[in-house]
Coordinates of C-alpha atoms in Angstrom, one line a residue:
Chain A
M1 CA -40.3 82.5 90.5
T2 CA -36.7 83.2 89.6
A3 CA -35.4 86.6 88.8
I4 CA -35.0 85.7 85.2
E5 CA -38.6 84.6 84.8
T6 CA -39.8 87.8 86.3
V7 CA -37.9 89.8 83.7
V8 CA -39.4 87.6 80.9
D9 CA -42.9 88.1 82.3
R10 CA -42.5 91.8 82.5
S11 CA -41.2 91.9 78.9
V12 CA -44.3 90.0 77.7
T13 CA -46.6 92.4 79.5
E14 CA -44.6 95.3 78.0
A15 CA -44.8 93.7 74.6
L16 CA -48.6 93.4 75.0
E17 CA -48.9 97.1 75.8
T18 CA -46.7 97.9 72.8
M19 CA -49.0 95.7 70.6
M20 CA -52.0 97.5 72.0
L21 CA -50.4 100.8 71.2
I22 CA -49.6 99.7 67.6
R23 CA -53.2 98.4 67.1
T24 CA -54.7 101.6 68.5
F25 CA -52.4 103.8 66.5
E26 CA -53.1 101.9 63.2
E27 CA -56.8 101.9 63.7
K28 CA -56.8 105.6 64.5
S29 CA -54.7 106.2 61.5
A30 CA -57.2 104.3 59.2
A31 CA -60.0 106.3 60.8
L32 CA -58.3 109.6 60.2
R33 CA -57.8 108.5 56.6
A34 CA -61.5 107.5 56.3
A35 CA -62.4 111.0 57.6
N36 CA -60.1 112.6 55.0
L37 CA -57.9 114.0 57.7
S38 CA -54.9 112.0 56.7
P39 CA -53.5 110.6 53.4
N40 CA -53.5 107.0 52.3
M41 CA -51.3 104.8 54.4
C42 CA -50.4 101.1 55.0
T43 CA -51.3 99.6 58.4
S44 CA -49.7 96.6 60.2
V45 CA -52.9 95.5 62.0
G46 CA -52.5 91.8 62.8
Q47 CA -48.7 91.9 62.7
E48 CA -48.1 93.6 66.0
A49 CA -46.5 90.6 67.7
S50 CA -43.7 90.5 65.2
A51 CA -42.7 94.2 65.6
A52 CA -43.0 94.1 69.4
G53 CA -41.4 90.6 69.8
V54 CA -38.3 91.4 67.7
I55 CA -37.6 95.0 68.7
K56 CA -38.0 94.3 72.5
N57 CA -34.8 92.2 72.1
L58 CA -32.7 95.0 70.6
R59 CA -30.2 97.3 72.3
E60 CA -30.3 101.0 71.9
D61 CA -27.2 101.0 69.6
D62 CA -28.7 98.4 67.3
L63 CA -29.8 99.8 63.9
I64 CA -33.2 99.2 62.2
L65 CA -34.2 99.3 58.6
T66 CA -37.8 99.1 57.7
N67 CA -40.3 99.6 54.9
H68 CA -43.7 101.2 54.0
R69 CA -45.5 99.3 56.8
S70 CA -43.3 100.8 59.5
A71 CA -45.5 102.3 62.2
G72 CA -45.4 99.1 64.4
H73 CA -41.6 99.1 64.2
L74 CA -41.3 102.7 65.0
L75 CA -43.7 102.5 68.0
A76 CA -42.0 99.4 69.3
R77 CA -38.7 101.3 69.2
G78 CA -40.2 104.1 71.3
A79 CA -41.1 106.6 68.7
E80 CA -43.6 109.3 69.7
P81 CA -47.0 108.4 68.1
G82 CA -47.7 112.1 67.7
R83 CA -44.6 112.6 65.5
I84 CA -45.5 109.6 63.4
F85 CA -49.1 110.8 62.9
A86 CA -47.6 114.2 62.1
E87 CA -45.3 112.7 59.5
I88 CA -48.1 110.7 57.9
M89 CA -50.1 113.9 57.6
G90 CA -47.1 115.8 56.2
K91 CA -46.8 118.1 59.1
S92 CA -43.6 119.9 60.1
T93 CA -43.5 118.3 63.5
G94 CA -43.1 114.8 61.9
Y95 CA -39.9 112.9 62.3
C96 CA -38.9 113.9 58.8
K97 CA -40.4 117.4 58.8
G98 CA -43.3 116.1 56.8
K99 CA -41.2 115.3 53.8
S100 CA -41.5 111.5 54.0
G101 CA -45.1 111.0 54.7
S102 CA -46.0 107.5 55.9
L103 CA -43.8 105.6 53.5
H104 CA -40.2 106.3 54.3
I105 CA -40.0 107.4 57.9
S106 CA -36.6 107.2 59.6
V107 CA -35.7 108.3 63.1
K108 CA -31.9 108.7 63.5
E109 CA -32.1 109.2 67.3
L110 CA -33.8 105.9 67.7
G111 CA -31.5 104.0 65.3
V112 CA -34.2 103.6 62.6
V113 CA -31.7 104.5 60.0
L114 CA -33.2 103.8 56.7
T115 CA -36.6 103.1 55.4
S116 CA -37.4 102.5 51.7
T117 CA -40.9 102.2 50.4
I118 CA -39.6 100.5 47.2
V119 CA -40.3 96.9 48.2
G120 CA -36.9 95.4 48.5
G121 CA -35.1 98.7 48.8
E122 CA -34.6 98.1 52.6
L123 CA -32.9 94.8 51.7
S124 CA -30.5 96.5 49.3
L125 CA -29.4 99.0 52.0
A126 CA -29.1 96.5 54.9
P127 CA -25.7 95.0 54.1
G128 CA -24.2 98.5 54.0
V129 CA -25.5 99.2 57.5
G130 CA -24.1 95.8 58.6
L131 CA -20.8 96.7 56.9
S132 CA -20.5 100.0 58.9
L133 CA -21.1 98.0 62.1
S134 CA -18.7 95.2 61.2
M135 CA -16.0 97.8 60.5
S136 CA -16.6 99.5 63.8
K137 CA -15.5 98.3 67.2
S138 CA -19.1 97.9 68.3
D139 CA -21.0 94.6 68.6
A140 CA -24.2 96.3 67.6
I141 CA -26.3 94.6 64.9
A142 CA -28.5 95.7 62.0
V143 CA -32.1 94.4 61.7
V144 CA -34.0 94.7 58.5
F145 CA -37.8 94.2 58.3
F146 CA -39.2 93.1 55.0
G147 CA -42.1 91.0 53.7
D148 CA -42.8 88.0 51.6
G149 CA -43.3 90.3 48.6
A150 CA -39.7 91.5 48.8
A151 CA -38.5 87.9 49.2
T152 CA -39.6 87.2 45.6
E153 CA -37.3 90.0 44.3
G154 CA -33.7 89.5 43.1
I155 CA -32.4 92.0 45.6
F156 CA -33.4 89.8 48.5
H157 CA -31.2 87.1 47.2
E158 CA -28.3 89.5 46.4
S159 CA -28.6 91.0 49.9
L160 CA -28.6 87.7 51.8
N161 CA -25.8 86.3 49.7
L162 CA -23.6 89.4 50.2
A163 CA -24.3 89.5 54.0
A164 CA -23.3 85.8 54.1
V165 CA -20.1 86.1 52.1
W166 CA -19.0 89.2 54.0
N167 CA -20.1 88.0 57.4
L168 CA -22.2 91.0 58.1
P169 CA -24.1 91.3 61.4
V170 CA -27.6 91.6 59.9
L171 CA -30.8 90.1 61.2
Y172 CA -33.2 89.6 58.4
V173 CA -36.8 89.6 59.7
C174 CA -39.3 88.5 57.1
E175 CA -42.8 89.3 58.2
N176 CA -44.6 86.9 55.9
N177 CA -48.0 88.4 56.0
Q178 CA -49.4 86.4 53.1
W179 CA -50.0 89.5 51.0
Q180 CA -47.9 91.3 48.4
A181 CA -49.8 94.5 47.8
Y182 CA -53.0 93.2 46.1
V183 CA -51.6 89.7 45.3
H184 CA -51.8 86.7 47.6
R185 CA -48.4 85.1 48.3
K186 CA -49.6 81.8 47.0
E187 CA -49.8 83.3 43.5
T188 CA -46.1 84.3 43.5
M189 CA -44.2 81.7 45.6
L190 CA -44.4 77.9 45.6
A191 CA -42.7 77.7 49.0
D192 CA -44.7 78.5 52.0
H193 CA -41.7 79.8 54.0
V194 CA -39.2 82.4 53.0
S195 CA -36.8 80.9 55.6
E196 CA -36.1 78.0 53.1
F197 CA -34.3 80.4 50.8
A198 CA -31.7 81.2 53.5
R199 CA -30.3 77.7 53.6
A200 CA -29.0 78.0 50.1
Y201 CA -26.9 81.0 51.1
G202 CA -25.5 79.3 54.2
V203 CA -27.6 81.5 56.5
P204 CA -29.3 79.9 59.5
S205 CA -33.0 80.6 59.6
K206 CA -36.2 79.8 61.4
T207 CA -39.9 80.2 60.8
V208 CA -42.0 81.0 63.9
D209 CA -45.6 81.7 64.7
G210 CA -45.6 85.5 64.1
N211 CA -48.9 85.9 66.0
D212 CA -47.6 84.6 69.3
V213 CA -45.5 87.3 70.9
E214 CA -43.9 84.9 73.4
V215 CA -42.7 82.7 70.5
V216 CA -41.4 85.8 68.7
L217 CA -39.7 87.1 71.8
D218 CA -37.9 83.8 72.3
A219 CA -36.9 83.3 68.7
A220 CA -35.8 86.8 68.3
R221 CA -33.7 86.6 71.4
N222 CA -31.8 83.6 70.0
A223 CA -31.5 85.2 66.6
V224 CA -30.2 88.5 68.0
D225 CA -27.7 86.6 70.1
Y226 CA -26.5 84.6 67.1
V227 CA -26.0 87.7 65.0
R228 CA -24.4 89.7 67.8
T229 CA -21.9 87.0 68.9
M230 CA -21.2 85.3 65.5
R231 CA -21.1 88.6 63.4
K232 CA -23.0 86.7 60.7
P233 CA -26.5 87.1 59.2
Y234 CA -29.6 85.2 60.4
L235 CA -33.1 85.1 58.9
L236 CA -36.1 85.0 61.2
E237 CA -39.5 84.5 59.5
T238 CA -42.5 85.6 61.5
Y239 CA -45.5 83.9 59.9
T240 CA -48.4 86.2 60.2
Y241 CA -51.3 87.9 58.4
R242 CA -52.1 91.4 57.1
V243 CA -55.5 91.8 58.5
R244 CA -56.3 95.1 56.8
G245 CA -55.9 95.9 53.1
H246 CA -52.7 96.9 51.4
M247 CA -53.3 100.6 51.7
E248 CA -56.1 102.6 53.4
P249 CA -58.8 102.9 52.4
D250 CA -59.3 99.3 51.1
D251 CA -62.5 97.3 51.0
Q252 CA -60.6 94.0 50.8
A253 CA -63.0 92.7 48.2
Y254 CA -60.1 90.6 46.9
V255 CA -59.6 88.8 50.2
D256 CA -60.9 85.3 50.9
K257 CA -63.3 85.8 53.8
E258 CA -62.7 82.5 55.4
E259 CA -59.0 82.9 55.4
L260 CA -59.3 86.4 56.9
A261 CA -61.7 85.1 59.6
S262 CA -59.5 82.2 60.5
W263 CA -56.5 84.6 61.0
K264 CA -58.7 87.0 63.0
R265 CA -59.5 84.1 65.4
R266 CA -55.7 84.0 66.0
D267 CA -55.4 87.7 66.7
P268 CA -52.0 88.2 68.4
I269 CA -53.3 90.6 71.0
S270 CA -56.3 88.5 72.1
L271 CA -54.0 85.5 72.2
I272 CA -51.5 86.9 74.7
Q273 CA -54.1 88.8 76.7
S274 CA -56.1 85.6 77.4
R275 CA -53.0 83.6 78.1
L276 CA -51.7 86.2 80.6
Q277 CA -55.2 86.3 82.2
R278 CA -55.4 82.5 82.4
D279 CA -52.0 82.3 84.0
G280 CA -52.9 84.9 86.5
E281 CA -50.3 87.4 85.3
L282 CA -52.9 90.1 84.4
T283 CA -56.5 90.8 85.5
Q284 CA -59.2 92.1 83.3
D285 CA -59.0 95.4 85.2
E286 CA -55.3 95.7 84.5
I287 CA -55.9 95.0 80.8
D288 CA -58.6 97.6 80.7
V289 CA -56.2 100.1 82.2
M290 CA -53.6 99.3 79.6
W291 CA -56.1 99.8 76.8
Q292 CA -57.2 103.1 78.3
R293 CA -53.7 104.3 78.6
V294 CA -52.8 103.6 75.0
Q295 CA -56.1 105.0 73.7
Q296 CA -55.5 108.3 75.6
R297 CA -52.0 108.4 74.3
V298 CA -53.1 107.9 70.7
E299 CA -55.9 110.4 70.9
D300 CA -53.5 113.0 72.3
A301 CA -51.0 112.1 69.6
A302 CA -53.6 112.5 66.8
Q303 CA -54.7 115.8 68.2
F304 CA -51.0 117.0 68.3
A305 CA -50.6 116.1 64.7
L306 CA -53.9 117.6 63.6
D307 CA -52.9 120.9 65.4
S308 CA -49.4 120.9 63.9
P309 CA -48.5 123.2 61.0
Y310 CA -47.5 122.2 57.5
P311 CA -43.9 122.8 56.6
G312 CA -43.1 126.1 54.9
F313 CA -42.8 126.1 51.1
D314 CA -39.0 126.7 51.5
E315 CA -38.8 123.1 52.8
M316 CA -39.6 121.9 49.2
T317 CA -36.0 122.4 48.2
T318 CA -34.0 122.1 51.5
D319 CA -32.3 118.9 52.6
V320 CA -31.8 117.9 48.9
Y321 CA -28.0 118.2 49.1
A322 CA -25.8 118.0 52.2
Chain B
M1 CA 3.9 117.9 37.1
R2 CA 4.0 114.3 36.1
T3 CA 2.5 112.6 33.0
I4 CA 0.1 109.8 33.8
T5 CA -3.0 108.3 32.2
A6 CA -6.6 109.0 33.5
D7 CA -6.8 105.3 34.6
E8 CA -3.7 105.9 36.8
A9 CA -5.1 109.2 38.0
I10 CA -8.2 107.4 39.3
T11 CA -6.1 105.0 41.3
E12 CA -3.9 107.8 42.6
A13 CA -6.9 109.8 43.8
L14 CA -8.4 106.7 45.5
V15 CA -5.1 105.8 47.2
E16 CA -4.5 109.4 48.5
E17 CA -8.0 109.7 49.8
M18 CA -7.9 106.3 51.5
R19 CA -4.7 107.4 53.2
R20 CA -6.3 110.7 54.2
D21 CA -9.5 109.3 55.6
S22 CA -10.0 105.8 57.1
R23 CA -13.7 105.9 56.4
V24 CA -13.1 105.7 52.7
I25 CA -13.6 102.1 51.4
A26 CA -13.6 100.7 47.9
F27 CA -15.6 97.8 46.5
G28 CA -16.9 96.6 43.3
E29 CA -16.6 94.1 40.5
G30 CA -12.9 93.2 40.5
T31 CA -11.9 96.1 42.8
A32 CA -9.6 93.9 45.0
T33 CA -8.4 91.9 42.0
K34 CA -7.3 94.9 40.0
G35 CA -6.4 96.9 43.1
Y36 CA -4.3 94.2 44.8
K37 CA -1.8 96.9 45.8
L38 CA -4.6 98.7 47.6
V39 CA -5.4 95.5 49.4
E40 CA -1.8 95.3 50.5
E41 CA -1.8 98.9 51.8
F42 CA -5.3 99.2 53.2
G43 CA -6.3 95.6 54.0
A44 CA -9.0 93.4 52.7
A45 CA -11.8 95.0 54.8
R46 CA -11.4 98.3 53.0
V47 CA -10.9 97.0 49.5
R48 CA -13.3 94.3 48.4
N49 CA -14.4 92.3 45.4
T50 CA -18.2 91.9 45.1
P51 CA -20.6 89.7 43.2
L52 CA -21.5 90.9 39.7
A53 CA -24.6 92.4 41.2
E54 CA -24.8 96.1 40.7
G55 CA -28.0 96.6 42.7
I56 CA -26.6 95.2 46.0
I57 CA -23.2 96.9 45.4
A58 CA -24.9 100.3 45.1
G59 CA -27.4 99.6 47.9
T60 CA -24.6 98.4 50.2
A61 CA -22.7 101.6 49.4
A62 CA -25.8 103.7 50.2
G63 CA -26.4 101.9 53.5
A64 CA -22.8 102.2 54.5
A65 CA -22.7 105.9 53.5
A66 CA -25.7 106.7 55.7
T67 CA -24.0 105.1 58.7
G68 CA -20.6 106.5 58.6
L69 CA -18.4 105.1 55.8
R70 CA -17.5 106.8 52.5
P71 CA -17.7 104.1 49.8
V72 CA -16.2 104.3 46.3
I73 CA -17.9 101.7 44.2
D74 CA -16.9 100.5 40.8
L75 CA -19.8 99.4 38.6
L76 CA -17.6 99.0 35.6
F77 CA -19.8 100.2 32.7
A78 CA -22.5 102.9 32.6
P79 CA -25.2 100.6 31.1
F80 CA -24.8 98.4 34.2
L81 CA -26.1 101.3 36.2
T82 CA -29.6 100.2 35.1
F83 CA -29.3 97.5 37.7
A84 CA -28.5 100.0 40.4
M85 CA -31.0 102.7 39.6
D86 CA -33.2 102.1 42.6
E87 CA -30.3 102.2 45.0
I88 CA -28.6 105.3 43.4
V89 CA -31.7 107.3 42.4
N90 CA -34.4 106.2 45.0
S91 CA -32.2 105.6 48.0
A92 CA -28.9 107.6 47.7
G93 CA -30.5 110.5 45.8
K94 CA -33.8 110.8 47.7
L95 CA -33.5 109.5 51.3
R96 CA -31.6 112.5 52.6
F97 CA -34.6 114.7 51.6
L98 CA -37.2 112.2 52.6
S99 CA -35.6 111.9 56.0
G100 CA -35.8 115.6 56.5
G101 CA -32.0 115.9 56.3
Q102 CA -31.3 113.3 59.0
F103 CA -28.9 111.3 56.7
S104 CA -26.4 112.0 54.1
F105 CA -24.9 109.7 51.4
P106 CA -21.3 110.4 50.8
L107 CA -20.6 107.8 48.1
V108 CA -19.0 107.8 44.7
T109 CA -20.1 105.5 41.8
V110 CA -17.5 105.0 39.1
A111 CA -18.7 103.9 35.7
R112 CA -17.0 103.8 32.3
T113 CA -18.7 104.7 29.1
G114 CA -18.2 106.1 25.6
G115 CA -16.6 104.8 22.5
G116 CA -13.1 103.4 22.5
W117 CA -13.1 99.7 23.2
A118 CA -15.6 98.5 20.6
V119 CA -17.7 96.9 23.4
G120 CA -21.1 97.8 21.9
A121 CA -24.2 99.4 23.4
Q122 CA -24.6 97.3 26.5
H123 CA -21.2 98.5 27.7
N124 CA -21.1 101.9 26.1
H125 CA -24.1 104.1 26.6
N126 CA -23.6 107.7 27.6
N127 CA -26.6 107.9 30.0
E128 CA -25.2 110.6 32.2
S129 CA -28.3 112.8 31.6
W130 CA -30.5 110.3 33.5
F131 CA -28.5 111.1 36.6
V132 CA -28.5 114.8 36.0
S133 CA -32.3 114.6 36.0
S134 CA -32.3 112.9 39.4
P135 CA -32.4 115.1 42.5
G136 CA -29.8 114.7 45.2
L137 CA -27.0 113.4 42.9
K138 CA -24.0 115.1 41.5
V139 CA -22.5 114.1 38.2
V140 CA -19.0 114.6 36.9
M141 CA -17.4 113.6 33.6
P142 CA -13.8 114.8 33.2
S143 CA -11.7 115.0 30.1
T144 CA -8.0 115.1 31.3
P145 CA -6.0 113.0 33.7
A146 CA -5.6 116.0 36.0
D147 CA -9.3 116.5 36.2
F148 CA -9.9 112.7 36.6
K149 CA -7.7 112.9 39.7
G150 CA -8.9 116.2 41.0
L151 CA -12.6 115.6 40.5
L152 CA -12.4 112.1 42.0
K153 CA -10.8 113.5 45.1
S154 CA -13.5 116.1 45.4
A155 CA -16.2 113.5 44.8
I156 CA -14.8 111.3 47.6
R157 CA -14.8 114.3 50.0
D158 CA -18.3 115.4 49.0
E159 CA -21.1 114.7 51.4
N160 CA -23.5 113.8 48.5
P161 CA -23.7 110.9 46.2
V162 CA -21.6 111.6 43.1
V163 CA -21.7 109.6 39.8
F164 CA -18.3 109.7 38.2
F165 CA -18.3 108.8 34.5
A166 CA -15.0 107.8 33.0
D167 CA -14.9 108.1 29.3
I168 CA -13.3 104.9 28.0
G169 CA -11.7 106.7 25.1
L170 CA -9.7 108.9 27.5
L171 CA -8.7 106.3 30.1
F172 CA -5.3 105.5 28.6
V173 CA -4.4 108.9 27.1
P174 CA -1.5 110.4 29.1
G175 CA -1.6 113.9 30.4
E176 CA 0.1 116.1 32.9
V177 CA -1.1 116.0 36.5
P178 CA 0.1 118.5 39.1
D179 CA 2.0 117.1 42.1
G180 CA 0.6 117.0 45.6
D181 CA -3.0 117.2 46.7
H182 CA -4.6 118.1 43.4
V183 CA -8.2 118.8 44.0
V184 CA -10.7 120.1 41.4
P185 CA -13.9 121.6 42.8
I186 CA -17.2 120.0 41.6
G187 CA -19.4 122.5 39.8
K188 CA -16.6 124.6 38.1
A189 CA -16.2 124.5 34.4
D190 CA -12.7 124.9 32.8
V191 CA -12.2 127.5 30.0
K192 CA -9.7 125.4 27.9
R193 CA -9.1 128.1 25.4
E194 CA -10.2 131.7 25.3
G195 CA -11.9 133.2 22.2
S196 CA -14.2 136.0 21.2
D197 CA -16.3 134.8 18.2
I198 CA -18.0 131.6 19.3
T199 CA -18.3 129.4 22.3
L200 CA -17.8 125.6 22.0
I201 CA -19.2 123.8 25.1
S202 CA -18.4 120.2 25.7
Y203 CA -17.2 117.5 28.2
A204 CA -15.3 114.3 28.1
K205 CA -13.8 113.1 24.8
T206 CA -15.4 115.7 22.7
V207 CA -13.5 118.5 24.5
Q208 CA -10.5 117.4 22.5
K209 CA -12.6 117.5 19.3
C210 CA -13.6 121.1 20.1
L211 CA -10.0 122.1 20.7
E212 CA -9.0 120.6 17.3
A213 CA -11.9 122.4 15.7
A214 CA -10.8 125.7 17.4
N215 CA -7.4 125.3 15.8
V216 CA -8.9 124.9 12.4
L217 CA -11.2 127.9 13.0
Q218 CA -8.2 129.9 14.2
E219 CA -6.6 129.3 10.8
N220 CA -9.8 130.6 9.2
G221 CA -9.6 133.7 11.3
V222 CA -12.3 132.7 13.8
S223 CA -11.6 132.9 17.5
A224 CA -13.4 130.1 19.4
E225 CA -13.7 129.8 23.1
V226 CA -13.7 126.2 24.4
I227 CA -15.4 125.3 27.7
D228 CA -15.0 121.9 29.4
L229 CA -18.0 121.5 31.7
R230 CA -16.4 118.8 33.8
S231 CA -19.3 118.8 36.2
L232 CA -22.7 118.1 34.6
K233 CA -24.5 118.7 38.0
P234 CA -24.1 121.2 39.4
L235 CA -23.6 123.0 36.1
D236 CA -21.3 126.1 36.0
E237 CA -23.9 128.4 34.6
A238 CA -21.9 131.5 35.3
T239 CA -18.9 130.5 33.2
L240 CA -21.2 129.4 30.3
L241 CA -23.3 132.6 30.4
A242 CA -20.3 134.9 30.7
S243 CA -18.8 133.3 27.6
V244 CA -21.9 133.5 25.5
Q245 CA -22.5 137.1 26.6
K246 CA -19.0 137.7 25.1
T247 CA -19.3 135.7 21.9
G248 CA -23.0 135.7 21.1
R249 CA -22.8 132.2 19.6
A250 CA -22.7 128.7 21.1
I251 CA -22.3 125.1 20.0
V252 CA -22.8 122.3 22.6
V253 CA -21.0 119.1 21.7
H254 CA -21.2 115.7 23.4
E255 CA -21.1 112.0 22.5
A256 CA -24.4 111.2 24.3
A257 CA -27.5 111.2 22.2
G258 CA -29.4 114.5 21.9
P259 CA -32.9 114.0 23.3
C260 CA -33.1 115.6 26.8
G261 CA -29.3 115.4 27.0
V262 CA -26.9 117.8 28.7
G263 CA -26.8 119.8 25.4
A264 CA -30.5 120.4 25.6
E265 CA -30.1 121.7 29.1
V266 CA -27.2 124.0 28.2
A267 CA -29.1 125.3 25.2
A268 CA -32.1 126.0 27.3
I269 CA -30.1 127.8 29.9
I270 CA -28.5 130.0 27.3
A271 CA -31.8 130.7 25.6
E272 CA -33.4 131.6 29.0
K273 CA -30.6 133.7 30.4
A274 CA -28.5 135.1 27.5
F275 CA -31.1 135.4 24.7
G276 CA -30.4 139.0 24.2
A277 CA -26.7 138.3 23.5
L278 CA -27.3 135.6 20.9
K279 CA -26.5 136.4 17.3
A280 CA -27.4 132.9 16.1
P281 CA -29.4 129.9 17.4
V282 CA -27.6 127.6 19.8
V283 CA -26.5 124.5 18.0
R284 CA -26.3 121.0 19.5
L285 CA -23.9 118.4 18.0
T286 CA -24.6 115.1 19.7
G287 CA -24.4 111.3 19.1
P288 CA -27.4 109.9 17.2
D289 CA -30.5 108.5 18.9
A290 CA -29.3 105.0 18.3
P291 CA -27.4 102.4 20.4
A292 CA -23.6 102.6 19.9
A293 CA -22.3 100.1 17.5
A294 CA -19.3 97.9 18.4
S295 CA -17.6 98.2 15.0
F296 CA -14.7 100.6 15.4
P297 CA -15.4 103.0 12.6
L298 CA -19.1 103.3 13.5
E299 CA -18.2 103.6 17.2
A300 CA -15.7 106.4 16.4
A301 CA -18.2 108.2 14.2
Y302 CA -20.9 108.1 16.9
A303 CA -19.3 111.1 18.7
P304 CA -19.3 114.4 16.8
Q305 CA -16.0 115.0 15.0
A306 CA -13.9 118.2 14.6
D307 CA -14.9 118.8 11.0
A308 CA -18.6 118.7 12.0
I309 CA -17.9 121.3 14.7
V310 CA -16.0 123.5 12.3
A311 CA -18.9 123.3 9.8
A312 CA -21.4 124.1 12.4
A313 CA -19.4 127.0 13.7
T314 CA -18.9 128.3 10.2
R315 CA -22.7 128.1 9.6
S316 CA -23.4 129.9 12.9
L317 CA -20.9 132.7 12.0
S318 CA -22.5 133.1 8.6
R319 CA -25.6 134.5 10.3
A320 CA -25.4 138.2 10.7

């Protein structure tokens, strides 16, 4: 085995543990909501390979913009699960002092610069972040995560067009999860793939299996390299599925059961776990240890958040103006 | 002192601030075309044309502001701001708070409005109060070339998003501007004329109407104080209240329509905080609750005129 392959293998295992952490976090978050210990929130269960596969390819100085379904991106970037839980619960120990809640969490120290919960808002902000980077001496890039719902909005097209015309180093990552809040993608788009739009703006793009983390890791590595060296935008579409409802709690009565079942059979975590086992990279014991590790971490994180205080009432009017 | 127009004052302020701070950039619909001299001095990277797409212009400005630049964007006309509401209101205005103070959004949005060019209601809509109602934003609307220059310089230096409304009717009216680094602080009203009998409160083109009315009132033996708000948010309550405490009477005058307008806010502040000093009800003189017509005479009549201000002042003074 060459040195390079070793690095790749380690990154896949690391990505698997990140995906386990995201899954465990999101399910705990839904359970806390069900127990009325936490407010409504949006999970990314089923989409873990996209977050882990893309973000593992980024450098520390790259900047991320995300959306209302952000916990996976934050965890993949190294955010503390306890501070995310705390933010979701509106506690003062959250990354945004509890003022954001789940929907617009940003973490400056991790380069998660802007998060808008207005679907498409993150796309409107991305060229500006790219512009700041393009006018600096750095070769860092901006990465914006959005969904197929945002891709049906005008601002997606405005954003992609401006990034192309101005040669901005922005990696557009469309997590096409087939759902736009409570509406199936097939009701709002004739095309199956958002990547097709990019061609019209002169932006290279690719659609990949968003449930296979090795595929995402490879595609994202190429996409990140392109944006970093060419200083131009690229659109990577990770084709995936939102396994839970739009917002917790959600009985998913509107979801086609067969479609959901077929995607669950392609669960991104089971997929890579069994492949790594089959290839002799990981044993069942090692996998069990990884699960135990993330479960303990998530339990501790939830307790930290539950034990944390709410912000003082004075925080209602601070941080409005600089 | 030099005599220049407000339009020239805007350019002067921008050029001086771009020389002063390399983080200041300007982009918008025709910014590089009209500002070709700026392109020559500062380069194409800092002075850019954009598509006619206000949403992405404002969003790009917000994203750039949060990550180290200080954009000044030109969205041409105030009604076009409807396309940029998410970016200005939901992003620039709220994401500082929502991030717990991690980010700031030092950006200036310039938009023209008001009667003067017969462009009709989709180019002329005094919608400044929408932005006054939105947390996290500052709003200015000057009336003289000196204030255009000084307030734009302050807006560019401010760490917060500022919406800068340029009254079309004032853009090419010349006025004296002090030499040097002329900066007017945001949030400070200007007492244009001192008086003791009644306070006329206004901003933008109707300030001049108030001054004309004050001259007529003077001939009638009435001493009117005229206050130019200049900044609509933050509002200089102290100057307003001090004046009304002195005169006991107030008329608020603006071109924008009345409902939930700046005049309503000013009247409410006076009623809440200077009620004891009032000798007569506060009067609002505003544009009608109607889109602005393009036709010149109708457009000109949309804004309150000096004779209406004189009449309202005379009625106010007739109350014991």
